[in-house]
Each structure stands twice: as structure tokens, then as C-alpha cells.
CSV table of C-alpha atoms and ligand atoms in Angstrom, one decimal:
chain,number,residue,atom,x,y,z
A,711,MET,CA,-5.7,21.9,-19.2
A,712,ALA,CA,-2.8,24.1,-18.8
A,713,THR,CA,-1.1,25.2,-15.6
A,714,LEU,CA,-0.9,28.5,-14.4
A,715,ASN,CA,1.4,30.3,-16.8
A,716,ASN,CA,-0.1,28.2,-19.6
A,717,ALA,CA,2.9,26.1,-20.0
A,718,PRO,CA,1.7,22.6,-21.1
A,719,ARG,CA,1.6,20.1,-18.3
A,720,ASP,CA,4.6,18.2,-17.3
A,721,SER,CA,4.7,14.5,-18.3
A,722,PHE,CA,6.7,11.5,-18.5
A,723,SER,CA,9.1,11.3,-21.6
A,724,SER,CA,9.1,7.6,-22.5
A,725,ARG,CA,7.1,4.4,-21.6
A,726,ILE,CA,10.3,3.1,-20.0
A,727,GLY,CA,10.3,6.2,-17.6
A,728,VAL,CA,6.7,5.8,-16.7
A,729,ILE,CA,7.3,2.1,-15.7
A,730,ALA,CA,10.2,3.0,-13.7
A,731,ALA,CA,8.3,6.0,-11.8
A,732,ALA,CA,5.3,3.8,-11.2
A,733,ALA,CA,7.4,0.7,-10.2
A,734,GLY,CA,9.6,3.2,-8.1
A,735,SER,CA,6.4,4.4,-6.5
A,736,ALA,CA,5.3,0.8,-5.7
A,737,VAL,CA,8.2,-0.7,-4.9
A,738,GLY,CA,9.6,0.7,-1.6
A,739,LEU,CA,9.6,0.1,2.3
A,740,GLY,CA,6.2,-1.4,1.7
A,741,ASN,CA,8.1,-4.4,0.1
A,742,ILE,CA,11.0,-4.5,2.0
A,743,TRP,CA,10.0,-3.3,5.5
A,744,ARG,CA,6.4,-3.7,5.6
A,745,PHE,CA,5.6,-6.9,3.8
A,746,PRO,CA,7.9,-8.9,6.3
A,747,TYR,CA,6.7,-7.4,9.3
A,748,VAL,CA,3.1,-8.0,8.6
A,749,ALA,CA,3.3,-11.3,6.9
A,750,GLY,CA,5.6,-12.4,10.1
A,751,GLU,CA,2.8,-11.1,12.4
A,752,ASN,CA,0.3,-13.2,10.5
A,753,GLY,CA,1.9,-16.4,10.5
A,754,GLY,CA,3.6,-16.2,6.9
A,755,GLY,CA,2.6,-18.9,4.3
A,756,ALA,CA,-1.3,-18.5,4.4
A,757,PHE,CA,-0.9,-15.0,4.7
A,758,LEU,CA,1.1,-14.8,1.6
A,759,LEU,CA,-1.2,-16.9,-0.6
A,760,ILE,CA,-4.1,-14.5,0.4
A,761,TYR,CA,-1.9,-11.5,-0.5
A,762,LEU,CA,-1.0,-13.1,-3.9
A,763,GLY,CA,-4.6,-13.6,-4.4
A,764,PHE,CA,-5.5,-10.3,-3.8
A,765,ILE,CA,-2.8,-8.7,-5.7
A,766,LEU,CA,-4.2,-10.5,-8.9
A,767,ALA,CA,-8.0,-10.0,-8.2
A,768,ILE,CA,-7.9,-6.7,-6.8
A,769,GLY,CA,-4.7,-5.0,-7.0
A,770,PHE,CA,-4.0,-5.1,-10.6
A,771,PRO,CA,-7.5,-4.3,-11.6
A,772,VAL,CA,-7.5,-1.2,-9.1
A,773,MET,CA,-4.2,-0.1,-10.7
A,774,LEU,CA,-5.1,-0.1,-14.1
A,775,ALA,CA,-8.4,1.6,-13.1
A,776,GLU,CA,-6.4,4.4,-11.4
A,777,LEU,CA,-4.1,4.8,-14.4
A,778,THR,CA,-7.4,4.9,-16.6
A,779,ILE,CA,-8.9,7.8,-14.5
A,780,GLY,CA,-5.8,9.9,-14.5
A,781,ARG,CA,-5.1,9.5,-18.0
A,782,ARG,CA,-8.6,10.3,-19.0
A,783,ALA,CA,-8.7,13.3,-17.1
A,784,GLN,CA,-5.5,14.6,-17.1
A,785,LEU,CA,-5.5,15.9,-13.8
A,786,ASN,CA,-4.7,15.5,-10.3
A,787,ALA,CA,-6.4,13.1,-7.9
A,788,LEU,CA,-9.2,15.3,-6.8
A,789,GLY,CA,-9.5,17.5,-10.3
A,790,SER,CA,-9.6,14.0,-12.0
A,791,PHE,CA,-12.9,13.3,-10.1
A,792,LYS,CA,-14.3,16.9,-10.7
A,793,LYS,CA,-13.6,16.6,-14.6
A,794,LEU,CA,-15.2,13.2,-15.3
A,795,ALA,CA,-18.1,13.7,-13.1
A,796,PRO,CA,-19.1,17.4,-12.8
A,797,GLY,CA,-21.2,18.3,-10.0
A,798,LYS,CA,-21.0,15.1,-8.1
A,799,PRO,CA,-19.8,14.2,-4.9
A,800,TRP,CA,-16.8,11.8,-6.5
A,801,PHE,CA,-14.3,14.4,-5.8
A,802,LEU,CA,-14.4,13.4,-2.2
A,803,VAL,CA,-12.8,10.3,-3.1
A,804,GLY,CA,-10.0,12.4,-4.2
A,805,LEU,CA,-9.9,14.5,-1.1
A,806,MET,CA,-9.9,11.3,0.8
A,807,GLY,CA,-6.8,10.4,-0.9
A,808,ILE,CA,-5.2,13.7,-0.2
A,809,VAL,CA,-6.0,12.9,3.6
A,810,ALA,CA,-4.4,9.4,3.1
A,811,ALA,CA,-1.3,10.9,1.5
A,812,PHE,CA,-0.7,12.9,4.7
A,813,LEU,CA,-1.2,10.0,7.0
A,814,ILE,CA,1.0,7.6,4.8
A,815,LEU,CA,3.9,10.1,4.4
A,816,ALA,CA,3.7,11.2,8.1
A,817,PHE,CA,4.7,7.5,9.1
A,818,TYR,CA,6.5,6.2,6.2
A,819,SER,CA,9.1,9.2,6.6
A,820,THR,CA,9.9,7.8,10.1
A,821,ILE,CA,11.0,4.4,8.6
A,822,ALA,CA,12.7,6.1,5.7
A,823,GLY,CA,14.5,8.2,8.3
A,824,TRP,CA,15.7,4.9,9.8
A,825,THR,CA,17.0,3.6,6.7
A,826,LEU,CA,19.4,6.8,6.6
A,827,GLU,CA,20.5,5.9,10.1
A,828,TYR,CA,21.6,2.5,9.2
A,829,LEU,CA,23.3,3.7,6.1
A,830,ILE,CA,25.7,5.8,8.5
A,831,GLN,CA,25.9,2.8,10.8
A,832,ALA,CA,26.8,0.7,7.9
A,833,ILE,CA,29.4,3.1,6.7
A,834,GLY,CA,30.8,3.5,10.3
A,835,ASN,CA,30.9,-0.5,10.1
A,836,GLN,CA,28.8,-0.5,13.3
A,837,PHE,CA,27.2,-4.0,12.8
A,838,ALA,CA,30.4,-5.8,12.9
A,839,GLY,CA,31.3,-8.1,15.6
A,840,LYS,CA,27.7,-7.6,17.1
A,841,SER,CA,25.6,-10.8,18.3
A,842,PRO,CA,21.9,-11.0,17.4
A,843,ASN,CA,20.9,-9.6,20.6
A,844,GLN,CA,23.5,-6.8,20.4
A,845,LEU,CA,21.9,-5.6,17.0
A,846,LYS,CA,18.5,-5.7,18.6
A,847,GLU,CA,19.5,-3.7,21.5
A,848,SER,CA,21.3,-0.9,19.5
A,849,PHE,CA,18.2,-0.9,17.3
A,850,GLU,CA,16.0,-0.3,20.2
A,851,ILE,CA,18.1,2.5,21.6
A,852,PHE,CA,18.2,4.4,18.2
A,853,GLN,CA,14.5,4.0,17.7
A,854,SER,CA,13.5,5.3,21.1
A,855,GLY,CA,15.6,8.3,20.8
A,856,THR,CA,14.3,11.8,19.9
A,857,PHE,CA,16.9,13.8,18.1
A,858,ARG,CA,18.3,11.3,15.7
A,859,PRO,CA,15.1,9.8,14.5
A,860,LEU,CA,13.6,13.2,14.1
A,861,LEU,CA,16.8,14.7,12.3
A,862,TRP,CA,16.6,11.7,9.7
A,863,GLN,CA,12.9,12.0,9.3
A,864,MET,CA,13.4,15.7,8.3
A,865,ILE,CA,16.2,15.2,6.0
A,866,PHE,CA,14.3,12.5,4.2
A,867,MET,CA,11.1,15.0,3.9
A,868,PHE,CA,13.5,17.6,2.5
A,869,LEU,CA,14.9,15.1,0.0
A,870,THR,CA,11.5,14.1,-1.0
A,871,GLY,CA,10.4,17.8,-1.3
A,872,TYR,CA,13.3,18.4,-3.4
A,873,ILE,CA,12.8,16.0,-6.0
A,874,VAL,CA,9.2,16.7,-6.3
A,875,TYR,CA,9.9,20.2,-6.8
A,876,SER,CA,12.3,19.4,-9.7
A,877,GLY,CA,9.4,18.0,-11.5
A,878,VAL,CA,8.0,14.9,-13.0
A,879,LYS,CA,10.6,14.4,-16.0
A,880,ASN,CA,13.7,15.8,-14.5
A,881,GLY,CA,13.1,14.5,-10.9
A,882,ILE,CA,11.1,11.5,-10.7
A,883,GLU,CA,11.9,9.7,-13.9
A,884,LYS,CA,15.6,10.5,-14.1
A,885,TYR,CA,16.4,8.9,-10.8
A,886,THR,CA,14.4,5.9,-10.9
A,887,LYS,CA,15.5,4.4,-14.2
A,888,ILE,CA,18.8,3.2,-13.1
A,889,LEU,CA,18.4,2.4,-9.4
A,890,MET,CA,15.5,0.0,-9.4
A,891,PRO,CA,17.3,-2.9,-11.1
A,892,VAL,CA,20.5,-2.3,-8.9
A,893,LEU,CA,18.4,-2.9,-6.1
A,894,PHE,CA,16.8,-6.0,-7.6
A,895,LEU,CA,20.1,-7.6,-8.0
A,896,LEU,CA,21.2,-6.7,-4.5
A,897,ILE,CA,18.3,-8.2,-3.0
A,898,LEU,CA,19.0,-11.4,-5.2
A,899,VAL,CA,22.5,-11.7,-3.7
A,900,MET,CA,21.3,-11.2,0.0
A,901,THR,CA,18.5,-13.6,-0.6
A,902,VAL,CA,21.2,-16.4,-1.5
A,903,ARG,CA,23.3,-15.5,1.6
A,904,SER,CA,20.1,-15.7,3.7
A,905,VAL,CA,18.8,-19.2,2.4
A,906,THR,CA,22.3,-20.7,2.7
A,907,LEU,CA,22.7,-19.8,6.3
A,908,GLU,CA,22.5,-22.8,8.9
A,909,GLY,CA,18.8,-23.0,10.0
A,910,ALA,CA,17.4,-21.3,7.1
A,911,SER,CA,14.7,-23.9,6.2
A,912,GLY,CA,12.6,-22.9,9.1
A,913,GLY,CA,12.2,-19.5,7.3
A,914,LEU,CA,11.2,-21.0,4.0
A,915,ASN,CA,8.7,-23.3,5.6
A,916,PHE,CA,7.3,-20.3,7.5
A,917,LEU,CA,7.0,-18.5,4.3
A,918,PHE,CA,5.7,-21.0,1.8
A,919,LYS,CA,3.9,-23.6,3.9
A,920,PRO,CA,0.4,-22.2,4.4
A,921,ASP,CA,-1.1,-23.0,8.0
A,922,PHE,CA,-4.6,-22.0,7.4
A,923,SER,CA,-5.2,-22.2,11.3
A,924,LYS,CA,-3.9,-18.7,11.4
A,925,ILE,CA,-6.4,-17.1,9.2
A,926,THR,CA,-9.0,-14.9,10.7
A,927,TRP,CA,-10.9,-11.9,9.2
A,928,PRO,CA,-8.3,-9.3,10.6
A,929,VAL,CA,-5.6,-11.5,9.0
A,930,VAL,CA,-7.3,-11.2,5.5
A,931,LEU,CA,-7.9,-7.5,6.1
A,932,ASP,CA,-4.2,-7.3,6.6
A,933,ALA,CA,-3.5,-9.0,3.6
A,934,LEU,CA,-5.7,-6.8,1.4
A,935,GLY,CA,-4.2,-3.7,3.2
A,936,GLN,CA,-0.7,-5.0,2.3
A,937,ALA,CA,-1.6,-5.6,-1.2
A,938,ALA,CA,-3.0,-1.8,-1.6
A,939,PHE,CA,-0.2,-0.5,0.2
A,940,SER,CA,2.5,-2.2,-1.7
A,941,LEU,CA,0.9,-1.5,-5.1
A,942,SER,CA,0.5,2.1,-4.2
A,943,ILE,CA,-3.3,2.0,-5.0
A,944,GLY,CA,-6.3,3.3,-3.4
A,945,MET,CA,-5.3,7.2,-2.8
A,946,GLY,CA,-4.7,8.6,-6.1
A,947,ALA,CA,-1.0,8.3,-6.6
A,948,LEU,CA,-1.5,6.4,-9.8
A,949,ILE,CA,-4.5,8.7,-10.9
A,950,THR,CA,-1.7,11.4,-10.5
A,951,TYR,CA,1.2,9.4,-12.4
A,952,GLY,CA,-1.6,8.4,-15.0
A,953,SER,CA,-2.2,11.8,-15.8
A,954,TYR,CA,1.4,12.4,-16.7
A,955,ILE,CA,1.3,9.2,-19.2
A,956,GLN,CA,1.3,10.0,-22.7
A,957,LYS,CA,-1.6,8.8,-24.6
A,958,ASN,CA,0.3,6.3,-27.0
A,959,ASN,CA,1.5,4.3,-24.0
A,960,PRO,CA,-0.2,1.0,-23.2
A,961,LEU,CA,-1.8,1.4,-19.8
A,962,PRO,CA,-2.4,-2.6,-19.4
A,963,ASN,CA,1.1,-3.6,-20.1
A,964,ILE,CA,2.3,-0.7,-17.6
A,965,ALA,CA,0.1,-2.0,-15.0
A,966,LEU,CA,0.9,-5.5,-15.4
A,967,GLN,CA,4.7,-4.9,-15.5
A,968,VAL,CA,4.5,-2.8,-12.1
A,969,THR,CA,2.3,-5.2,-10.4
A,970,ALA,CA,4.7,-8.3,-11.4
A,971,ALA,CA,7.9,-6.2,-10.2
A,972,ASP,CA,6.4,-5.1,-7.1
A,973,THR,CA,5.1,-8.5,-6.0
A,974,LEU,CA,8.3,-10.2,-7.1
A,975,ILE,CA,10.2,-7.8,-5.0
A,976,ALA,CA,7.8,-8.6,-2.0
A,977,ILE,CA,8.3,-12.3,-2.4
A,978,LEU,CA,12.0,-11.8,-2.5
A,979,ALA,CA,12.1,-9.7,0.5
A,980,GLY,CA,10.3,-12.6,2.3
A,981,VAL,CA,12.8,-15.0,1.2
A,982,MET,CA,15.7,-12.7,2.3
A,983,ILE,CA,14.2,-12.1,5.5
A,984,PHE,CA,12.5,-15.1,7.0
A,985,PRO,CA,15.5,-17.6,6.6
A,986,ALA,CA,17.7,-15.2,8.6
A,987,VAL,CA,14.9,-14.6,11.1
A,988,PHE,CA,14.9,-18.4,11.9
A,989,ALA,CA,18.7,-18.8,11.6
A,990,PHE,CA,19.1,-16.2,14.1
A,991,ASN,CA,16.3,-17.0,16.6
A,992,ILE,CA,14.4,-13.7,16.1
A,993,ASP,CA,10.7,-13.7,16.5
A,994,PRO,CA,8.9,-13.3,13.0
A,995,ALA,CA,6.3,-11.4,15.0
A,996,GLU,CA,8.8,-8.9,16.2
A,997,GLY,CA,6.8,-6.1,14.5
A,998,PHE,CA,8.0,-2.6,13.2
A,999,GLY,CA,11.6,-3.3,13.7
A,1000,LEU,CA,11.8,-6.7,12.0
A,1001,VAL,CA,13.9,-6.1,9.1
A,1002,PHE,CA,16.2,-3.3,10.9
A,1003,ILE,CA,17.0,-6.1,13.4
A,1004,VAL,CA,17.5,-9.0,10.7
A,1005,LEU,CA,19.2,-7.3,8.0
A,1006,PRO,CA,22.5,-6.5,9.9
A,1007,ASN,CA,22.7,-10.2,11.1
A,1008,ILE,CA,22.8,-11.1,7.4
A,1009,PHE,CA,25.6,-8.6,6.5
A,1010,GLU,CA,27.5,-9.9,9.5
A,1011,GLN,CA,27.5,-13.2,8.0
A,1012,MET,CA,28.3,-12.1,4.8
A,1013,ALA,CA,31.5,-12.1,2.7
A,1014,GLY,CA,31.9,-8.5,1.7
A,1015,GLY,CA,29.2,-7.5,4.3
A,1016,TYR,CA,30.4,-4.1,4.8
A,1017,PHE,CA,30.3,-3.1,1.2
A,1018,PHE,CA,27.1,-4.9,0.5
A,1019,SER,CA,25.2,-3.1,3.8
A,1020,ILE,CA,26.2,0.2,2.6
A,1021,LEU,CA,25.2,-0.3,-1.1
A,1022,PHE,CA,21.7,-2.0,0.3
A,1023,PHE,CA,20.9,0.9,2.5
A,1024,VAL,CA,21.6,3.3,-0.1
A,1025,LEU,CA,19.2,1.5,-2.4
A,1026,LEU,CA,16.6,0.9,0.3
A,1027,ALA,CA,16.9,4.8,1.1
A,1028,ILE,CA,16.3,5.6,-2.7
A,1029,ALA,CA,13.6,3.0,-2.9
A,1030,ALA,CA,11.9,4.8,-0.1
A,1031,LEU,CA,12.3,8.0,-1.8
A,1032,THR,CA,10.8,7.0,-5.0
A,1033,SER,CA,7.8,6.0,-3.1
A,1034,THR,CA,7.5,9.1,-0.8
A,1035,VAL,CA,7.9,11.4,-4.1
A,1036,SER,CA,4.7,9.8,-5.4
A,1037,VAL,CA,2.7,10.3,-2.1
A,1038,LEU,CA,3.8,13.8,-1.8
A,1039,GLU,CA,3.2,14.5,-5.7
A,1040,VAL,CA,-0.4,13.8,-4.9
A,1041,VAL,CA,-0.6,16.7,-2.5
A,1042,VAL,CA,1.3,19.0,-4.7
A,1043,ALA,CA,-0.5,18.5,-7.9
A,1044,TYR,CA,-3.6,19.1,-6.0
A,1045,PHE,CA,-2.5,22.4,-4.2
A,1046,SER,CA,-1.0,23.5,-7.6
A,1047,GLU,CA,-3.7,23.0,-9.9
A,1048,GLU,CA,-6.8,23.1,-7.7
A,1049,LEU,CA,-5.6,25.7,-5.2
A,1050,LYS,CA,-3.6,27.5,-7.9
A,1051,MET,CA,-0.5,27.6,-6.0
A,1052,THR,CA,3.0,27.7,-7.7
A,1053,ARG,CA,4.6,24.1,-7.6
A,1054,ASN,CA,7.3,25.8,-5.4
A,1055,LYS,CA,5.0,26.9,-2.9
A,1056,ALA,CA,2.6,23.9,-3.0
A,1057,THR,CA,5.9,21.5,-2.2
A,1058,ILE,CA,7.0,23.6,0.7
A,1059,ILE,CA,3.6,23.9,2.4
A,1060,ALA,CA,2.8,20.4,1.8
A,1061,SER,CA,6.4,19.0,3.0
A,1062,VAL,CA,6.2,21.2,6.2
A,1063,ALA,CA,2.6,20.3,7.1
A,1064,ILE,CA,3.2,16.7,6.6
A,1065,SER,CA,6.7,16.7,8.4
A,1066,PHE,CA,4.7,18.3,11.5
A,1067,VAL,CA,2.4,15.6,11.6
A,1068,GLY,CA,5.3,13.0,11.0
A,1069,VAL,CA,6.9,14.0,14.4
A,1070,PHE,CA,4.2,12.2,16.2
A,1071,ALA,CA,4.7,9.1,14.3
A,1072,THR,CA,8.4,9.0,15.1
A,1073,LEU,CA,8.1,10.0,18.8
A,1074,SER,CA,6.0,7.0,19.0
A,1075,PHE,CA,8.8,4.7,19.6
A,1076,GLY,CA,10.3,7.2,22.2
A,1077,PRO,CA,8.9,9.9,24.3
A,1078,LEU,CA,5.4,9.0,23.0
A,1079,SER,CA,5.7,5.2,23.3
A,1080,ASP,CA,3.4,5.0,26.2
A,1081,ASP,CA,0.8,6.7,24.6
A,1082,ILE,CA,-1.3,3.6,23.5
A,1083,ILE,CA,-4.9,4.4,22.1
A,1084,PHE,CA,-7.1,1.4,21.9
A,1085,GLY,CA,-4.0,-0.8,21.7
A,1086,ARG,CA,-1.9,1.1,19.3
A,1087,THR,CA,0.5,4.1,19.2
A,1088,ILE,CA,0.2,7.0,17.0
A,1089,PHE,CA,2.6,5.4,14.6
A,1090,GLY,CA,0.7,2.2,14.8
A,1091,TRP,CA,-2.8,3.9,13.9
A,1092,PHE,CA,-1.4,5.8,11.1
A,1093,ASP,CA,-0.1,2.9,9.8
A,1094,TYR,CA,-3.0,0.8,10.3
A,1095,LEU,CA,-5.7,3.2,9.1
A,1096,SER,CA,-4.0,4.2,6.1
A,1097,ALA,CA,-3.5,0.7,4.7
A,1098,ASN,CA,-6.4,-1.1,6.3
A,1099,VAL,CA,-9.1,1.7,6.0
A,1100,PHE,CA,-8.2,4.5,3.7
A,1101,LEU,CA,-6.7,2.4,0.9
A,1102,PRO,CA,-9.2,-0.5,0.9
A,1103,VAL,CA,-12.0,2.3,0.9
A,1104,GLY,CA,-10.3,4.4,-1.7
A,1105,ALA,CA,-9.9,1.2,-4.0
A,1106,LEU,CA,-13.5,0.4,-3.6
A,1107,ALA,CA,-14.7,3.8,-4.6
A,1108,ILE,CA,-12.3,3.8,-7.7
A,1109,VAL,CA,-13.4,0.5,-9.0
A,1110,VAL,CA,-17.1,1.5,-8.5
A,1111,PHE,CA,-16.4,4.8,-10.3
A,1112,VAL,CA,-14.9,3.1,-13.2
A,1113,GLY,CA,-17.2,0.2,-13.4
A,1114,TRP,CA,-20.3,2.1,-13.2
A,1115,PHE,CA,-20.0,5.9,-13.4
A,1116,MET,CA,-17.3,6.7,-15.8
A,1117,GLY,CA,-19.0,5.1,-18.9
A,1118,LYS,CA,-18.1,1.9,-20.3
A,1119,ARG,CA,-17.0,3.7,-23.7
A,1120,ASN,CA,-14.9,6.0,-22.2
A,1121,VAL,CA,-13.1,3.4,-20.0
A,1122,LYS,CA,-12.6,1.2,-22.9
A,1123,ASN,CA,-11.3,3.9,-25.0
A,1124,GLU,CA,-8.7,5.3,-22.7
A,1125,ILE,CA,-7.6,1.5,-22.0
A,1126,THR,CA,-7.4,0.4,-25.6
A,1127,ASN,CA,-6.0,4.0,-26.6
A,1128,GLU,CA,-9.0,4.9,-28.6
A,1129,GLY,CA,-9.3,1.5,-30.2
A,1130,SER,CA,-5.6,1.0,-31.4
A,1131,LEU,CA,-4.8,-1.6,-28.7
A,1132,LYS,CA,-6.3,-5.0,-28.5
A,1133,VAL,CA,-6.9,-5.7,-24.8
A,1134,LEU,CA,-8.4,-9.3,-24.6
A,1135,PHE,CA,-9.0,-9.2,-21.2
A,1136,PHE,CA,-11.2,-6.2,-21.4
A,1137,PRO,CA,-14.6,-7.8,-20.5
A,1138,VAL,CA,-13.1,-9.5,-17.5
A,1139,PHE,CA,-11.7,-6.3,-16.5
A,1140,ILE,CA,-15.2,-4.7,-16.4
A,1141,TRP,CA,-16.5,-7.2,-14.6
A,1142,ILE,CA,-14.0,-7.3,-12.0
A,1143,VAL,CA,-14.2,-3.4,-11.2
A,1144,ARG,CA,-18.0,-3.7,-11.5
A,1145,LEU,CA,-18.7,-6.6,-9.2
A,1146,ILE,CA,-15.9,-8.8,-8.1
A,1147,ALA,CA,-13.4,-6.3,-6.5
A,1148,PRO,CA,-16.2,-4.0,-5.0
A,1149,VAL,CA,-17.9,-7.0,-3.3
A,1150,ALA,CA,-14.8,-8.6,-2.3
A,1151,ILE,CA,-13.1,-5.3,-0.8
A,1152,ALA,CA,-16.5,-4.5,1.1
A,1153,VAL,CA,-16.7,-7.9,2.5
A,1154,VAL,CA,-13.1,-8.3,3.8
A,1155,PHE,CA,-13.3,-4.7,5.0
A,1156,LEU,CA,-16.5,-5.1,6.9
A,1157,TYR,CA,-15.5,-8.6,8.4
A,1158,GLY,CA,-11.9,-7.5,8.9
A,1159,LEU,CA,-13.1,-4.6,11.0
A,1160,GLY,CA,-15.5,-6.8,12.8
A,1161,VAL,CA,-18.6,-4.7,11.7
A,1162,LEU,CA,-20.0,-7.8,10.4
A,1163,LYS,CA,-19.5,-11.1,12.1
A,1164,LEU,CA,-20.2,-14.8,10.6
B,2012,LIG,N1,3.8,1.6,-2.5
B,2012,LIG,C1,4.9,2.1,-1.6
B,2012,LIG,C2,5.8,1.0,-0.9
B,2012,LIG,O1,5.4,-0.2,-1.0
B,2012,LIG,C3,4.5,3.1,-0.7
B,2012,LIG,C4,3.5,4.2,-1.4
B,2012,LIG,C5,3.9,4.8,-2.4
B,2012,LIG,C6,2.1,4.2,-1.4
B,2012,LIG,N2,2.7,5.4,-2.9
B,2012,LIG,C7,1.6,5.0,-2.3
B,2012,LIG,C8,1.1,3.4,-0.6
B,2012,LIG,C9,0.5,5.3,-2.6
B,2012,LIG,C10,-0.2,3.6,-0.8
B,2012,LIG,C11,-0.6,4.8,-1.8
B,2012,LIG,O2,6.7,1.3,-0.1
């Protein structure tokens, strides 16, 4: 379908560009900020194992399912469902994705703003000579402020809007292609520094020696939510990106490579963070602030720490940016294609509206930190609801749709590029999306929330 002025829809220009953009979406604060904090709160090793199981059995198939829907329909998340299931309520799944995008971006931009603050601190050499306790204290002072965290959040939202406005090929694809590999190398360097710290082995044990006594249903749900969040699945971001993928690109390979890259970076982030956590006597269950307290300590102990800290926070901010872009793109594609706005107007309206909601997330660490609703701050709720409720429910709906309602022929044709691609695991895939993934997600979700009890 053509856009407003009948120009063809924008698309990714090459397969490598697709992978960079999709990996750019997947790899972000979810890997480097969220994975360590959630794994740390949930006891480490056993959590990691369950997380990996979900990546394989649910994450990868859902990613492929989303790309399949998007490329089949060539439309935004909501329009895709309307087109593939006309007159049916499936478009509500797309609508839920739009709501999830608001929630995710509202709190994600808070943390993304923190990365900018830390970049400036790194440039000002402000970690130098500080003890672990002092570094923790200065984090807490910054975090509980009002003006600076909000300013950074708004700057970050502006950058996101700017790239989304620039479009798919010239915005998203251009930036991610070069920067992701550099980030990867830098994490490797820091990982080496972290594991060679004195007392590092406690962290490796924490991360790799599973202690199954820590596992409860809510922990299992956290692992599922983290897997979905990290892979960017369950809300239509990959339906939207899938719609920009050209018909001759192999979807299974793309999904596999993106899943592998994302998982590798999450594990590496764990190996970068936990040895240092133990070496510096930081509580692994520290929570949202974990990596912002741990990382400066590593730089402090590193030859060239000044240089590496600047480089690291630049890259972390960019990794966050390529993720926020994919979330905002979901809303902008919907506004522009379904509500017939220009891309410009859609970007401005979406960014401003999300920034407004985001204020409440950011102030959850300062002026609103006493506003605890059922045990969580507003930020805590945005984070929990999006990862543990919206994404699992969205993922469930997506696999059921692809497994039972899209038509096996359609699915097979799209995944095999109309028969020209051999996809040996297709029969396995079909049964995962029909049965295994839906049952697994439903069970984990209902038990994890405590709706069902053993
Ligand atoms: N996966 C990204 C990260 O790990 C965050 C993200 C981008 C996301 N797009 C998404 C999460 C869509 C859920 C859905 O940082």
C-alpha cells in the first residue's frame, strides 16, 4: 500500500542493514542495564538458565513470527492485523502494542537520560579517585534530582524523534551499522577487566552456578519478561521493522542472528557486571541503579579508564537510541498510516505525548519516590507492566495468530520467500507457535502473577 503522497513505502536497503537495525532494536539498555539488575534481584545462575530456555523456545519463534506478519502485510503493527484478518478483532493486538510502546518509552527514556548524564560525568573525569561508596552516593544524588534527569530525558526523546523523522533508510539503518560492532568490542575489553579484579570469582559463581532454591513463579515470569523485553518482541516493533524488509531477504537467518547477538551481549554484560559487583562489595539486588553504580568502579580500576568510560557511555547511549527509535517507530508508523498524518506530525505528536508520560517515570526517583502504589513506584509499574504483562500477552497473541489464524500456507510462503528458501525447521516452528509457546507463556504468566496456584 502506498503512503499518503503515493510514494513507495520506505524500506531497508540491504540485508546487513536489516540485521543492524533489528539488532539495534534488540540490543540496548535491556541487555546492559535491565538484564543485570533483574538477574541480580533473582539470584543469578538459575535465572540465567531459565532466561536462556525462554530465548530459545519462545523468543526466537516469536521474533520470526513478528517479522513474518510484518513482511506479509507490509504495514504498521495495527494495520498488519487489519489486513491479514479483516473484520476480526485481531487489530486489538496491534493497539495493545501501541499502548505498550508508550509505557516502554516513557520509562526507558529515563534510563537513557541517565546514560547521557554519565557520559558528561565521564568527560568531566568525575569517577576518578572516588570510592565505591562515594560513587554510589553521587549516583543517588543525581537520580533523585528533578531538573537534570528530566533535561536528559527530554534531550534523549528529541534525539529519538529526530532519527525516526529522518526515516528508515537514512535514519535508522545508517547509524546502527557501524556502532553496534564497536560496542561489542568495548564490552569485551571491560569484561576482561572485570573478571581480572580481585574477588571476581564470586560474581562468576553467582552468574553461572544455578541455585534452584531461588526459583519461584514470579522469578520465572521475570525471566520470560526479560527475554521478551531484550529481544524487542511482543509489541509489534518487529512487525513494523518486518514490514520494511525486502522480499528476498531470509527471515529465519535474520531472526537467528539477531537473537544470537542479543543473547551474547546480555551474557557478556552479566560477565562484565557481576564480578565487579562482588569485587566492590555491591549488593547484586541493588535494583534499577545497579550498572550505574558498578560501571564507574570498573573504569576507576582500569588502565585508560578515562578514555574507555567516555567511549562506553557514548556507545551505551547509542545502543539505547537504536532501541528507542524502534519503539517510537511503532507509534509513528501507526499514526502516519492509519490516522493519515504526515510522518513529521506523527513523530512530533508521539514524542511529545510520550515525553509527558515519561516525566512521571523520571520523577519516580525524586519528588515522586514516596508514591508507592502496591509496592512499586510509577517507574516500577511501567517497567513491570510492560515487560511482565504487555509483552507476554502480546507474544501469546502473536504466536496464536501465526499458528492458527494466518493460514499455514501464508506463513510458509512468507518464511520460505515463496518457496525459494529451504527452511528445514518449519514443522518444528509451526508446532512451537501453535502449541508449545502459547501454553508455556500462558502457564508462566498466570502462575507468575499468582492468578493460578499450585
Ligand atoms: N530490546 C530493547 C533493549 O533491550 C528495548 C526495546 C526496543 C523493546 N524495542 C522494543 C522492548 C520493543 C520491547 C519491545 O533495550
